[in-house]
XYZ file of C-alpha atoms in Angstrom:
649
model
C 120.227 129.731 139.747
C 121.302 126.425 141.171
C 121.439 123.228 139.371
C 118.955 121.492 141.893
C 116.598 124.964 141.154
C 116.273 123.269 137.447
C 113.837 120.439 138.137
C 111.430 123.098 140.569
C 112.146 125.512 137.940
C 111.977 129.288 140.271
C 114.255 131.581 137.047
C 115.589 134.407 138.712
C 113.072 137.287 138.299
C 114.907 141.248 137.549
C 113.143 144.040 136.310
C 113.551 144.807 132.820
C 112.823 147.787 131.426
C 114.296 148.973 127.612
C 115.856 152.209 127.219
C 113.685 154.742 125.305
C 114.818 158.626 124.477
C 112.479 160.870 123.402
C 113.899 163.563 121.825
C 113.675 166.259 119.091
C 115.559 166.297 116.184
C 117.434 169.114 116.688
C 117.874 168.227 120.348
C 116.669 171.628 121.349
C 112.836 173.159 121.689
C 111.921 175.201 118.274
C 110.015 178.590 119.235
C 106.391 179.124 117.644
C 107.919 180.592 114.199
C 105.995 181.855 110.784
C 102.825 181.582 113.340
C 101.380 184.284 110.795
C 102.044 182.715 108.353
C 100.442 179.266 108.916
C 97.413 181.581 109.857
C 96.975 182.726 106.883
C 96.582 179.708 105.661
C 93.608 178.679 107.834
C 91.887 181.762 107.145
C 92.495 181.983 103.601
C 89.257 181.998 101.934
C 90.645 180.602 98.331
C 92.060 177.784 100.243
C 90.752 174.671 99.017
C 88.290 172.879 100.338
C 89.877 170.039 100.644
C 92.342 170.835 103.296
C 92.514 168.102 105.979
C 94.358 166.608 108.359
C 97.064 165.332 106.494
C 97.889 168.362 104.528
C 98.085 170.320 108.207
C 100.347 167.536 109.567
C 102.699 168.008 106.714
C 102.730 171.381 106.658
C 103.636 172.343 110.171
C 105.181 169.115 111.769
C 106.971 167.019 108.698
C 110.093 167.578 110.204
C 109.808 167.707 113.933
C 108.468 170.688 114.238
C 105.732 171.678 116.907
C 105.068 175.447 116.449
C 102.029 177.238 118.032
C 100.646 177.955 114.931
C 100.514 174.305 114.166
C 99.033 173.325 117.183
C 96.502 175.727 116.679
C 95.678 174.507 113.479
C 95.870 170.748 114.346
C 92.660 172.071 116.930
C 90.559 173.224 114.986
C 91.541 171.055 112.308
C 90.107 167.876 114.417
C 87.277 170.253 115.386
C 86.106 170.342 112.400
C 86.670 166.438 111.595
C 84.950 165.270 115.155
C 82.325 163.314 113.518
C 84.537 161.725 110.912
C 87.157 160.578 113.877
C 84.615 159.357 116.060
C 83.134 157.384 112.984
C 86.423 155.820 112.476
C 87.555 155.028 116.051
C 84.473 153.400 116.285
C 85.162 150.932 113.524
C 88.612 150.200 114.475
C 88.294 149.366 117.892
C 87.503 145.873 117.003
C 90.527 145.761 114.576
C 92.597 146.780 117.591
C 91.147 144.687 120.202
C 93.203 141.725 120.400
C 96.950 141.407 120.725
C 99.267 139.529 122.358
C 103.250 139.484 122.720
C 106.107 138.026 124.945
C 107.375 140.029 127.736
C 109.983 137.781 128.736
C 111.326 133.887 127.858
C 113.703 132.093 129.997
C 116.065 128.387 129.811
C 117.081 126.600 131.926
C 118.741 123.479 130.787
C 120.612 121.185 132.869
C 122.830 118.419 130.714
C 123.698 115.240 131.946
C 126.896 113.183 131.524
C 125.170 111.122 128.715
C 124.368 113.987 126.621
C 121.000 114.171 127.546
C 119.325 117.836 128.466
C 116.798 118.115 130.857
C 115.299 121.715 129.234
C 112.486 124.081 131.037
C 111.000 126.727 129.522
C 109.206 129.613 131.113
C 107.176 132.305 128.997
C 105.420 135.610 130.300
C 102.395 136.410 127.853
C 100.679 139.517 128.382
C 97.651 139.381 126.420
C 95.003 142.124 125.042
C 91.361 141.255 124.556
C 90.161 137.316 124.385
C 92.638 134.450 124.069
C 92.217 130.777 124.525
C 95.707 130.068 124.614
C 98.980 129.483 122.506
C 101.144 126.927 120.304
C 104.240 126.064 120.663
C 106.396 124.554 117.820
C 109.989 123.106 118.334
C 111.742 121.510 115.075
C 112.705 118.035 115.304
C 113.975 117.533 111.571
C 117.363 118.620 110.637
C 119.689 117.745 108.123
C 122.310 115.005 108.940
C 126.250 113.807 108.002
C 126.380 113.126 104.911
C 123.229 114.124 103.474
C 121.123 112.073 105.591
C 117.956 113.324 108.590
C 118.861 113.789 111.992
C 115.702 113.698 114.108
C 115.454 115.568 117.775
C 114.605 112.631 120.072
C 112.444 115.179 122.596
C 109.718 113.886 125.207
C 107.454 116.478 126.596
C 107.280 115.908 130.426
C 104.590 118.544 131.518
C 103.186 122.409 130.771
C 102.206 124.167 133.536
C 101.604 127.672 134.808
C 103.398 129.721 137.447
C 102.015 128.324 140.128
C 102.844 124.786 138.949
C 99.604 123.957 138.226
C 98.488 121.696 135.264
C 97.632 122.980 132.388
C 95.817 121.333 129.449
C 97.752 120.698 125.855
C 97.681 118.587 122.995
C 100.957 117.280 121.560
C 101.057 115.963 117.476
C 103.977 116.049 115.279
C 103.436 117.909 111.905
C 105.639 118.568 108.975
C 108.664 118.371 111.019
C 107.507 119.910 114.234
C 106.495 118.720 117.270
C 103.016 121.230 118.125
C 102.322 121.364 121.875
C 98.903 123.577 121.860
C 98.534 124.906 125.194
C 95.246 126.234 126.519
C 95.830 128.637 128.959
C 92.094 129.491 130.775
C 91.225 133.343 131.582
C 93.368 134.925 128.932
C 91.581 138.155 128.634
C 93.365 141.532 129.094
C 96.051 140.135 131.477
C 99.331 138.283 131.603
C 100.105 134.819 132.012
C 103.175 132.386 132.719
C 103.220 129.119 130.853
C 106.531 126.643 131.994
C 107.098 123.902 129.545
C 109.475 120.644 130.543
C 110.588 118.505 127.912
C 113.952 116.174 127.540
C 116.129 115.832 124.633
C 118.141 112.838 124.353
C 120.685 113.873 121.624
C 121.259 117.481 120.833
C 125.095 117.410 121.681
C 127.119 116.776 118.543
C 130.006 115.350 118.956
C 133.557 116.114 117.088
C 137.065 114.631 117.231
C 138.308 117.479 118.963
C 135.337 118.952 121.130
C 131.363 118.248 121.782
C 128.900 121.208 121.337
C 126.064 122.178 122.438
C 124.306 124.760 120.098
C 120.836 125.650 120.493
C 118.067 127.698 119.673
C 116.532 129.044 122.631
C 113.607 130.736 121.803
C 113.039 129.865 118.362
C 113.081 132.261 115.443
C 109.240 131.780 114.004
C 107.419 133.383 116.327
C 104.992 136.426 114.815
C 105.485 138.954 117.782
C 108.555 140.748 119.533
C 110.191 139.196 122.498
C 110.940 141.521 125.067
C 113.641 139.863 127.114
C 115.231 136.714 126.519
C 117.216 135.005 128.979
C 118.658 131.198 129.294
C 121.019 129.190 132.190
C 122.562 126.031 130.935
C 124.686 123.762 133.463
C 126.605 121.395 132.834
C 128.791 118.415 134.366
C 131.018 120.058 137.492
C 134.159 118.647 135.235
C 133.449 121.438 133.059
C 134.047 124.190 135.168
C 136.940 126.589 133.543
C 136.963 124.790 130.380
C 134.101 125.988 128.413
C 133.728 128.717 125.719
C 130.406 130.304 124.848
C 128.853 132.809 122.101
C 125.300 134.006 121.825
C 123.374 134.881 118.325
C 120.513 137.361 118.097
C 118.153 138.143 115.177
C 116.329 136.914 112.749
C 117.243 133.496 110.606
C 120.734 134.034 109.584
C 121.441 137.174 111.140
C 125.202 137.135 113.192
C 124.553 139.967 115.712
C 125.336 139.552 119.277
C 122.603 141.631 121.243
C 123.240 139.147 123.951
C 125.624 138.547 126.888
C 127.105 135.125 127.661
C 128.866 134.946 131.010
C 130.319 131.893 132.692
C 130.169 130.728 135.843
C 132.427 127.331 136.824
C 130.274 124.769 134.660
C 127.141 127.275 134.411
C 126.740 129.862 131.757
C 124.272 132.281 131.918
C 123.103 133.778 128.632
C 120.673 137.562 128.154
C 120.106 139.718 125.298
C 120.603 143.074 125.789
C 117.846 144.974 123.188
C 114.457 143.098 122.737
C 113.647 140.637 119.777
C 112.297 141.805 116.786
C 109.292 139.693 115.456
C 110.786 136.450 113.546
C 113.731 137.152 115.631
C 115.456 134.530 118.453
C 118.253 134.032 120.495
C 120.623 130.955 119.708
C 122.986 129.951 122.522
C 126.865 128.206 121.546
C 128.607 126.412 123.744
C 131.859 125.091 123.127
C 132.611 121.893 125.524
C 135.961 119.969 125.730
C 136.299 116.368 125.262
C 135.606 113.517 127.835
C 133.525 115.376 129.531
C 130.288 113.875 127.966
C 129.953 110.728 127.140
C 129.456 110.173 123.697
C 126.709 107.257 122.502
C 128.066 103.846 121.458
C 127.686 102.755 117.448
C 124.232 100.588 118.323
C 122.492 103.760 120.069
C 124.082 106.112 117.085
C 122.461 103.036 114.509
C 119.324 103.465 116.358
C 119.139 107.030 116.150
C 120.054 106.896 112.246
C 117.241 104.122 111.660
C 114.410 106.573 113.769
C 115.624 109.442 111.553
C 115.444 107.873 108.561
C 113.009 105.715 107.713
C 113.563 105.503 104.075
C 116.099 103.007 105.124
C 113.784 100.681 105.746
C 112.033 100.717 102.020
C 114.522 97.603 100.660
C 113.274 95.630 103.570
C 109.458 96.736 103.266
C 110.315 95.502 99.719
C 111.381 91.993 100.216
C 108.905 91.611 102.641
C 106.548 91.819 100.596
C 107.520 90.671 97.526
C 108.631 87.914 99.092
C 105.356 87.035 100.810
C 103.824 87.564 97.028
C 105.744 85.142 95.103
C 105.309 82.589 98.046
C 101.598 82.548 97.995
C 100.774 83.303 94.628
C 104.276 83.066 92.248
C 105.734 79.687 93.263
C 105.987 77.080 90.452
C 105.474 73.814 91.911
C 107.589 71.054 92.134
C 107.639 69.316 88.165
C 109.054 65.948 90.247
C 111.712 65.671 87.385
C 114.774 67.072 86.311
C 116.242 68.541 83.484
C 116.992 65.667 80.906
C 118.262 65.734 77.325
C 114.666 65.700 75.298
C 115.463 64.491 71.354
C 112.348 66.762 70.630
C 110.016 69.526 71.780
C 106.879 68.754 74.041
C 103.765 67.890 71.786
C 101.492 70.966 70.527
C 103.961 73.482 71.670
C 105.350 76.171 69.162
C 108.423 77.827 68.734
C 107.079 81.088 70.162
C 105.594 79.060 73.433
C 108.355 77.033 73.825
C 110.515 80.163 74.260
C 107.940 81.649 76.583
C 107.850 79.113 78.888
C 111.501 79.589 79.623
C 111.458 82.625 81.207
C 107.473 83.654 80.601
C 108.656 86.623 78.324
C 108.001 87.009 75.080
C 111.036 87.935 73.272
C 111.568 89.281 69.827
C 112.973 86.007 68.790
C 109.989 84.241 69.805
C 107.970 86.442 66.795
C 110.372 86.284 64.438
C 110.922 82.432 64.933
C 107.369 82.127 64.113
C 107.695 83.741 60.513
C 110.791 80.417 59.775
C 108.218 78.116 61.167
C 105.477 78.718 58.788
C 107.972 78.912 56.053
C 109.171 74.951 57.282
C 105.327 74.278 57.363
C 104.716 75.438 53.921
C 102.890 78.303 54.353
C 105.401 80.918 53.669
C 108.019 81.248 51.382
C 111.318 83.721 52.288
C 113.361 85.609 48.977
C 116.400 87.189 50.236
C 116.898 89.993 47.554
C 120.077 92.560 47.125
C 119.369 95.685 45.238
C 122.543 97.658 43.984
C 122.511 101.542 43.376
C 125.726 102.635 41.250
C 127.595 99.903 41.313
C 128.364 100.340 45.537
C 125.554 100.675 48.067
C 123.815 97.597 48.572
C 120.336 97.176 49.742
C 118.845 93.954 51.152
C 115.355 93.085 51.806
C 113.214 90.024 52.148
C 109.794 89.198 49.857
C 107.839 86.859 51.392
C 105.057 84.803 49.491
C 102.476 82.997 50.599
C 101.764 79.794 49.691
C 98.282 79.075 50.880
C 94.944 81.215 50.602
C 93.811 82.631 53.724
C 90.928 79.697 53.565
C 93.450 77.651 54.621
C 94.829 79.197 57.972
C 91.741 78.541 60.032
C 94.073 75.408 61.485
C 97.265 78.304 62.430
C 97.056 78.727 65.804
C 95.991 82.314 66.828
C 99.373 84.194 66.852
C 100.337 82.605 63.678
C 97.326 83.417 62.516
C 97.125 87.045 62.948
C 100.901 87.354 61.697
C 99.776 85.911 58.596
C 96.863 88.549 58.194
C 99.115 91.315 59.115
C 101.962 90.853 56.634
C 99.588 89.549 53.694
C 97.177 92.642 54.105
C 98.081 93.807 50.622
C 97.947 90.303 48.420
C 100.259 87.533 48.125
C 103.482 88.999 48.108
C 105.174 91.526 50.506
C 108.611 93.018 51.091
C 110.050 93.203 54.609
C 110.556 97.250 54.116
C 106.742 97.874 53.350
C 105.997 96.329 56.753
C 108.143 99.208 58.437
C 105.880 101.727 60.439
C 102.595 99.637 59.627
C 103.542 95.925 61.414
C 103.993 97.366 64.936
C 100.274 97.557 65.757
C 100.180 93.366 65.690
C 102.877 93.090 67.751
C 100.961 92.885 71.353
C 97.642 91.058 69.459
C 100.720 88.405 69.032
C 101.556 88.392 72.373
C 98.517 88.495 74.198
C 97.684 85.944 71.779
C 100.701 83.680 72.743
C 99.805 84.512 76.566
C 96.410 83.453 75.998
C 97.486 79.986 74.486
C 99.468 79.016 77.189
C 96.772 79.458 79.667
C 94.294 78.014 77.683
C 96.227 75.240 77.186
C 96.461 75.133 80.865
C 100.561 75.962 81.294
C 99.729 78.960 84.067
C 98.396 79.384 87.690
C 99.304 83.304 87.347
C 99.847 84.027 83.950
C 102.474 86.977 82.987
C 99.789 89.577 82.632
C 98.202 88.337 86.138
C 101.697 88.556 87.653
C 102.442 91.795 86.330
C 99.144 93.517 87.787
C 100.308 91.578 91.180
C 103.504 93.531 91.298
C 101.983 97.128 90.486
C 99.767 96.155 93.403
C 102.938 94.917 95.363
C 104.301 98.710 94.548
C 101.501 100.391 96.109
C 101.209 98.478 99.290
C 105.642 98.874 100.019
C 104.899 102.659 99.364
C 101.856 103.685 100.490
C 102.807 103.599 104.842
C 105.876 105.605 103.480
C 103.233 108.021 101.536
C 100.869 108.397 104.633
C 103.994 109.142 107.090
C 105.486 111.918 104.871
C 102.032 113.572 104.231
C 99.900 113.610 107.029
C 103.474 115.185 108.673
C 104.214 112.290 111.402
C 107.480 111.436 109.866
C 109.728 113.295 106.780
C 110.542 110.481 105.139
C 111.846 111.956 101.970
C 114.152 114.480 103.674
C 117.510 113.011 102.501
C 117.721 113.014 98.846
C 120.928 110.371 98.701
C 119.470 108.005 101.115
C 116.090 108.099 99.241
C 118.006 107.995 95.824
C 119.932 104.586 97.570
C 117.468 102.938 98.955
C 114.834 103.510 95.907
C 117.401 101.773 93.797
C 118.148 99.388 96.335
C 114.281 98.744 96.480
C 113.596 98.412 92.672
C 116.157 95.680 91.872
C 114.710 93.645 94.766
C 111.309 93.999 93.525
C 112.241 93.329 90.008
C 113.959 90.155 90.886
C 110.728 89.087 92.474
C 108.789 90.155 89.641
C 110.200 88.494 86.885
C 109.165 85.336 89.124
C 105.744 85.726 89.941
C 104.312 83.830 87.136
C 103.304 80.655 88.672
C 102.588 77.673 86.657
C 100.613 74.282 86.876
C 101.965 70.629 87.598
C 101.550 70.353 83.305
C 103.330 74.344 82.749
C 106.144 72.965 85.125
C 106.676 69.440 82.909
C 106.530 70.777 80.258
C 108.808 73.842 80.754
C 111.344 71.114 82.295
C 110.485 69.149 78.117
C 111.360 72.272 76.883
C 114.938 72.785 78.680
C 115.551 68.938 78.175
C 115.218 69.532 74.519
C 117.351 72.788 74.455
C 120.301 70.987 76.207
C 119.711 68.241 73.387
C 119.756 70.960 70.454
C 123.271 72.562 72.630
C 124.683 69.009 73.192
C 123.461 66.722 69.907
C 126.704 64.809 68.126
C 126.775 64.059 64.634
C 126.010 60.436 65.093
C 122.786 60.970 66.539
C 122.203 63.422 63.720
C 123.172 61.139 60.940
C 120.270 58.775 62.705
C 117.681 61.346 62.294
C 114.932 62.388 59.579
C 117.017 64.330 56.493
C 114.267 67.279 57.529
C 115.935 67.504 61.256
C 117.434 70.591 60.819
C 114.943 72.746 59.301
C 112.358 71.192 61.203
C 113.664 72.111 64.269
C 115.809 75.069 63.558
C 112.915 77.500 64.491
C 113.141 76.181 68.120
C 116.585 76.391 68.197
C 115.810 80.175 67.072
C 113.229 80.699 70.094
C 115.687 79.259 71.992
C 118.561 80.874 71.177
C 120.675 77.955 70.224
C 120.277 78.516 66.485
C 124.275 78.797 66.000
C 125.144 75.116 68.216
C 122.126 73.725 66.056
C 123.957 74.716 62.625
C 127.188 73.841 63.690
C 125.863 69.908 64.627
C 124.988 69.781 60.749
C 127.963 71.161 59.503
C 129.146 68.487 56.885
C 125.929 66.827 56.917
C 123.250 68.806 55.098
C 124.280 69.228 52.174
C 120.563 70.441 50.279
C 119.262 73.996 50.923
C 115.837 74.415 52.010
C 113.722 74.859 49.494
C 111.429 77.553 51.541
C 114.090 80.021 51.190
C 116.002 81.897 48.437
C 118.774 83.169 48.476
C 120.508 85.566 45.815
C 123.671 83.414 44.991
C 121.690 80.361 44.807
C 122.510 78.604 48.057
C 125.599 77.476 46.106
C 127.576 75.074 48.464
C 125.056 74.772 51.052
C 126.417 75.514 54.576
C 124.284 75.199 57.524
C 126.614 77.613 59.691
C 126.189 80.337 56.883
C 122.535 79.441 56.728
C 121.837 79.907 60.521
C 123.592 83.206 60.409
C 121.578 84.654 57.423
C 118.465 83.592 59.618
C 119.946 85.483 62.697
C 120.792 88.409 60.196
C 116.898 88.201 58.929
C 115.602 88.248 62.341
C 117.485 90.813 63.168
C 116.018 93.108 60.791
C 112.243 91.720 60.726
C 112.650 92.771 64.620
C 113.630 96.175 63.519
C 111.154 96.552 61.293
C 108.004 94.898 63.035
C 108.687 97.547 65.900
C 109.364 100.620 64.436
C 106.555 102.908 64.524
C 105.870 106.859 63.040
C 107.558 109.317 65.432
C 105.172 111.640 67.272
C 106.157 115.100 67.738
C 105.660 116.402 71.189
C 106.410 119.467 73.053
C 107.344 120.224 76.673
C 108.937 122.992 77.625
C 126.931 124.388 110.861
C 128.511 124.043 113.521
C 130.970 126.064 114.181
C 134.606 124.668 115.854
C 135.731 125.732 118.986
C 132.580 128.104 119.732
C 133.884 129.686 115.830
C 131.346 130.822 113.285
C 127.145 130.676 113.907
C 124.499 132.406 113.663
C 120.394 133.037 115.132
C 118.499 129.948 114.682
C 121.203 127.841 113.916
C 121.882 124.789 115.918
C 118.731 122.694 117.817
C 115.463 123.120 119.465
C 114.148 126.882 118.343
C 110.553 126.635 116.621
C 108.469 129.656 117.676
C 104.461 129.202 118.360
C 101.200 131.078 117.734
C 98.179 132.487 119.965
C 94.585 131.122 119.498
């Protein structure tokens, strides 16, 4: 065939016909032998009744043989059955009616210095009964370099039939697959030719020391034999007595070589030489030297890699989005002041708010801050007790004791209110240890109640529990086109674990970085969180002289701030040398002998340490769960490109 023969595709018609032999056995004729004695048989009145067909046929002819006697028998045998075989060809005529199969598929594919292949297909159906037509599927997902997709870029140009006129198909891509289903009119009891063009842009792969061009020409899923399978590929005249080429026959896997491969200057002409089996294909090798193609440049490969794999473009989906999100709705607005040393915290604010506002999260220190600043207020007092067992192991705990009957905590603010219910339950004193595994269940009344303040107090646009239902939403919309493209079939998206693993990780931090921000407050939520940093840097900054200025109470007063905060151990150090009385909310076991505020703050950051640990921990729950190959090397059928297969309708 000539190269100009490709785009008026005329393949080069030869009779075909497969070798049969019908012989016996033996390989000689048997004479009609023990004749008598299959006679007897027959006419055998204690025969039983039951003797049919089958026991004939496997009496006289199980292993080849065709005596008289048998043939005698097999007569009057169907005889005697006529009304049961005519019963039951008349029932399975309709299971019988329809069949189809492929009496012959040819290739031509003509590649271009670019890589490109310009690929026609021609297939012979002969068809038995009532058809409307066929489908053909060609792959276009394949894995990649390095664990990533490599997608088929392939354009259908036309489907015709022999006589190059038009026929009608409809063309979707599906789990992978590109479907063409061709309806091919008057296919009853006949045989017809359907030609399919298509281009494919990149199925060369390139290699440092060669190019290849390995392809699957018929495909290896289609559910009926293939008679004859033939396929011409040409190539650039530079080629010519340089190239190397293999052919693969079989089903998936399979390494025979029922095929010839012949070359021809810078044509090779590939034909099997035994017919297909069903699920079987022919897959074509050719092994091209360098500079003889033209290999892509880095943008067109980048190009390629982005329409392969789309997952790539998640992180940027991502900050799109999120982006978008915290601009409309997460944005603090301008306070129109900056960060100034404060010499205390904004007015009605508490400890546990004050440390919210920061970063609008509640933190554990933020609770347990709130337990020091009812003791400062006189509501609580703290016992710090040491139990000894034999002389060695020592146990601490903490009693508190409350001060004031619950009639009195109707001014508490909400939190502090419901911490004071929860650790009083049982009268007026209470060890830190009885708290553990019964506490946890006020821990998010406390912050929703702290939440709640803040807003009501008018500190939030978008409060933290608003924000947070904003980014779960923000999580459906980046993933949901990804979600439609990988199940409805239009695009595998999921396909390459590493890039999916990459780029999910990639995704998350962005979105958590923007989620951590969306809580957008007022004009007064901005002031005052700017109050509130103003009087950290004063609590991180102070100097004794200002101290020795201030109330004798300073310290204690605002030491559960500088807890929230997280500045407790700057705030201690500012008084060291300068407090010199205990507070009298708290006891201590050595009693407070040589008062030092350093060792003070640090047995508060030891106590708040364990209150944390013990206001979380909660009863356990049990649960139960119960390739290419170099230089035209190693390959095999349906390895490489294109292949597929297809299905009548």
């Amino acid at each position: 065939m000539s190269r100009e023969a490709v785009q008026e595709y005329s393949p080069r018609r030869k009779p075909w016909v497969p070798k049969r032999r019908f012989a016996s056995p033996t390989g000689a004729k048997e004479p009609c032998e023990n004749a008598a004695q299959e006679l007897s048989i027959l006419n055998d009145s204690s025969a039983p009744s039951g003797l049919d067909l089958r026991r004939l046929l496997t009496h006289g002819l199980r292993r080849g043989r065709h005596s008289c006697a048998a043939s005698w028998l097999l007569a009057k045998a169907l005889l005697s059955k006529l009304p049961v075989l005519i019963c039951f060809a008349t029932l399975a005529v309709p299971l019988f009616a329809q069949s189809w199969r492929i009496a012959d598929f040819q290739d031509a594919i003509l590649i271009g210095e670019d890589g490109s292949a310009v690929v026609k297909e021609r297939v012979n159906l002969v068809f038995i009964g009532q058809w409307h037509g066929i489908h053909r599927t060609i792959p276009l997902e394949y894995p990649g370099p390095r664990g990533a997709n490599y997608t088929l870029c392939l354009d259908v140009t036309g489907v015709t039939d022999a006589a190059g006129q038009k026929l009608k198909y409809e063309s979707k891509t599906s789990g992978g697959y590109r479907d063409l289903k061709i309806y091919i009119p008057d296919a009853v009891d006949t045989t017809r030719t359907v030609e399919i063009g298509y281009i494919v842009r990149n199925g060369i792969r390139y290699f440092e020391d060669h190019d290849e061009f390995y392809w699957n020409v018929t495909g290896n899923d289609w559910p009926v034999p293939i008679d004859h399978a033939e396929a011409h590929v040409y190539l650039p005249k530079a080629a010519a007595g340089r190239l190397r080429a293999q052919a693969f026959t079989g089903v998936y896997g399979s390494a025979q070589r029922d095929a010839t491969s012949e070359i021809n200057g810078a044509d090779v002409a590939f034909e099997t030489t035994n017919p297909l089996p069903m699920r079987g294909g022919m897959t074509i090798d050719i092994f091209i030297p360098k500079d003889i193609l033209k290999e892509p440049g880095a943008l067109t490969r980048f190009f390629w890699f982005l329409g392969s794999n789309p997952v790539v473009f998640l992180p940027f989906v991502t900050f799109g989005v999120m982006f978008g999100l915290w601009w409309y709705k997460g944005r603090d607005p301008d306070p129109g002041r900056s960060v100034a040393p404060m010499y205390e915290p904004p007015p009605g604010v508490s400890p546990a708010e004050a440390g919210t506002l920061i970063d609008d999260t509640i933190h554990p220190r933020d609770i347990t801050s709130t337990i020091v600043d009812l003791a400062v207020r006189g509501y609580v007092k703290i016992e710090e007790t040491v139990d000894t067992t034999l002389l060695i192991f020592h146990s601490k705990d903490y009693v508190f004791h409350s001060l004031k009957p619950a009639t009195e905590w109707k001014g508490l603010a909400p939190h502090e209110r419901v911490m004071m219910e929860n650790i009083f339950a049982g009268g007026q004193e209470t060890k830190l240890s009885s708290l553990k595994n019964r506490f946890y269940t006020a821990i998010p009344i406390i912050q929703q109640d702290i939440k709640a303040a803040l807003k009501n107090k008018g500190m939030y646009l978008l409060d933290p529990d608003s924000a947070n239902g904003y980014s779960v939403v923000a999580v459906l919309v980046i993933v949901t086109p990804f979600l439609i493209a990988q199940f409805t079939g239009y695009k595998q998206v999921f396909n390459s674990v590493v890039l999916l693993i990459a780029c999910g990780i990639v995704s998350a931090i962005i979105w958590w970085l923007f989620a951590r921000q969306m809580s957008a407050k007022t004009l007064q939520g901005g002031r005052t969180r700017v109050a509130v940093l103003g009087f950290q840097e004063f609590m991180n900054r102070v100097d004794a002289d200002r101290l020795k200025r201030m109330p004798p109470d300073t310290f204690e007063k605002y030491l559960p701030y500088a807890m929230a905060l997280g500045v407790e151990h700057h705030w201690a150090q500012a008084f060291a040398g300068i407090i010199q009385n205990p507070p009298s909310w708290y006891v201590s076991p050595n009693g407070m002998t040589g008062f030092n505020p350093v060792f003070f703050s640090s047995s508060m950051h030891n106590m708040a340490s364990d209150m944390h640990q013990v206001f979380v921990s909660a009863p356990r729950s049990s649960s139960s769960g119960s390739g290419f190959g170099g230089g035209g090397g190693g390959g095999f059928s349906g390895g490489g490109f294109g292949g597929g297969g297809g299905s009548a309708f």
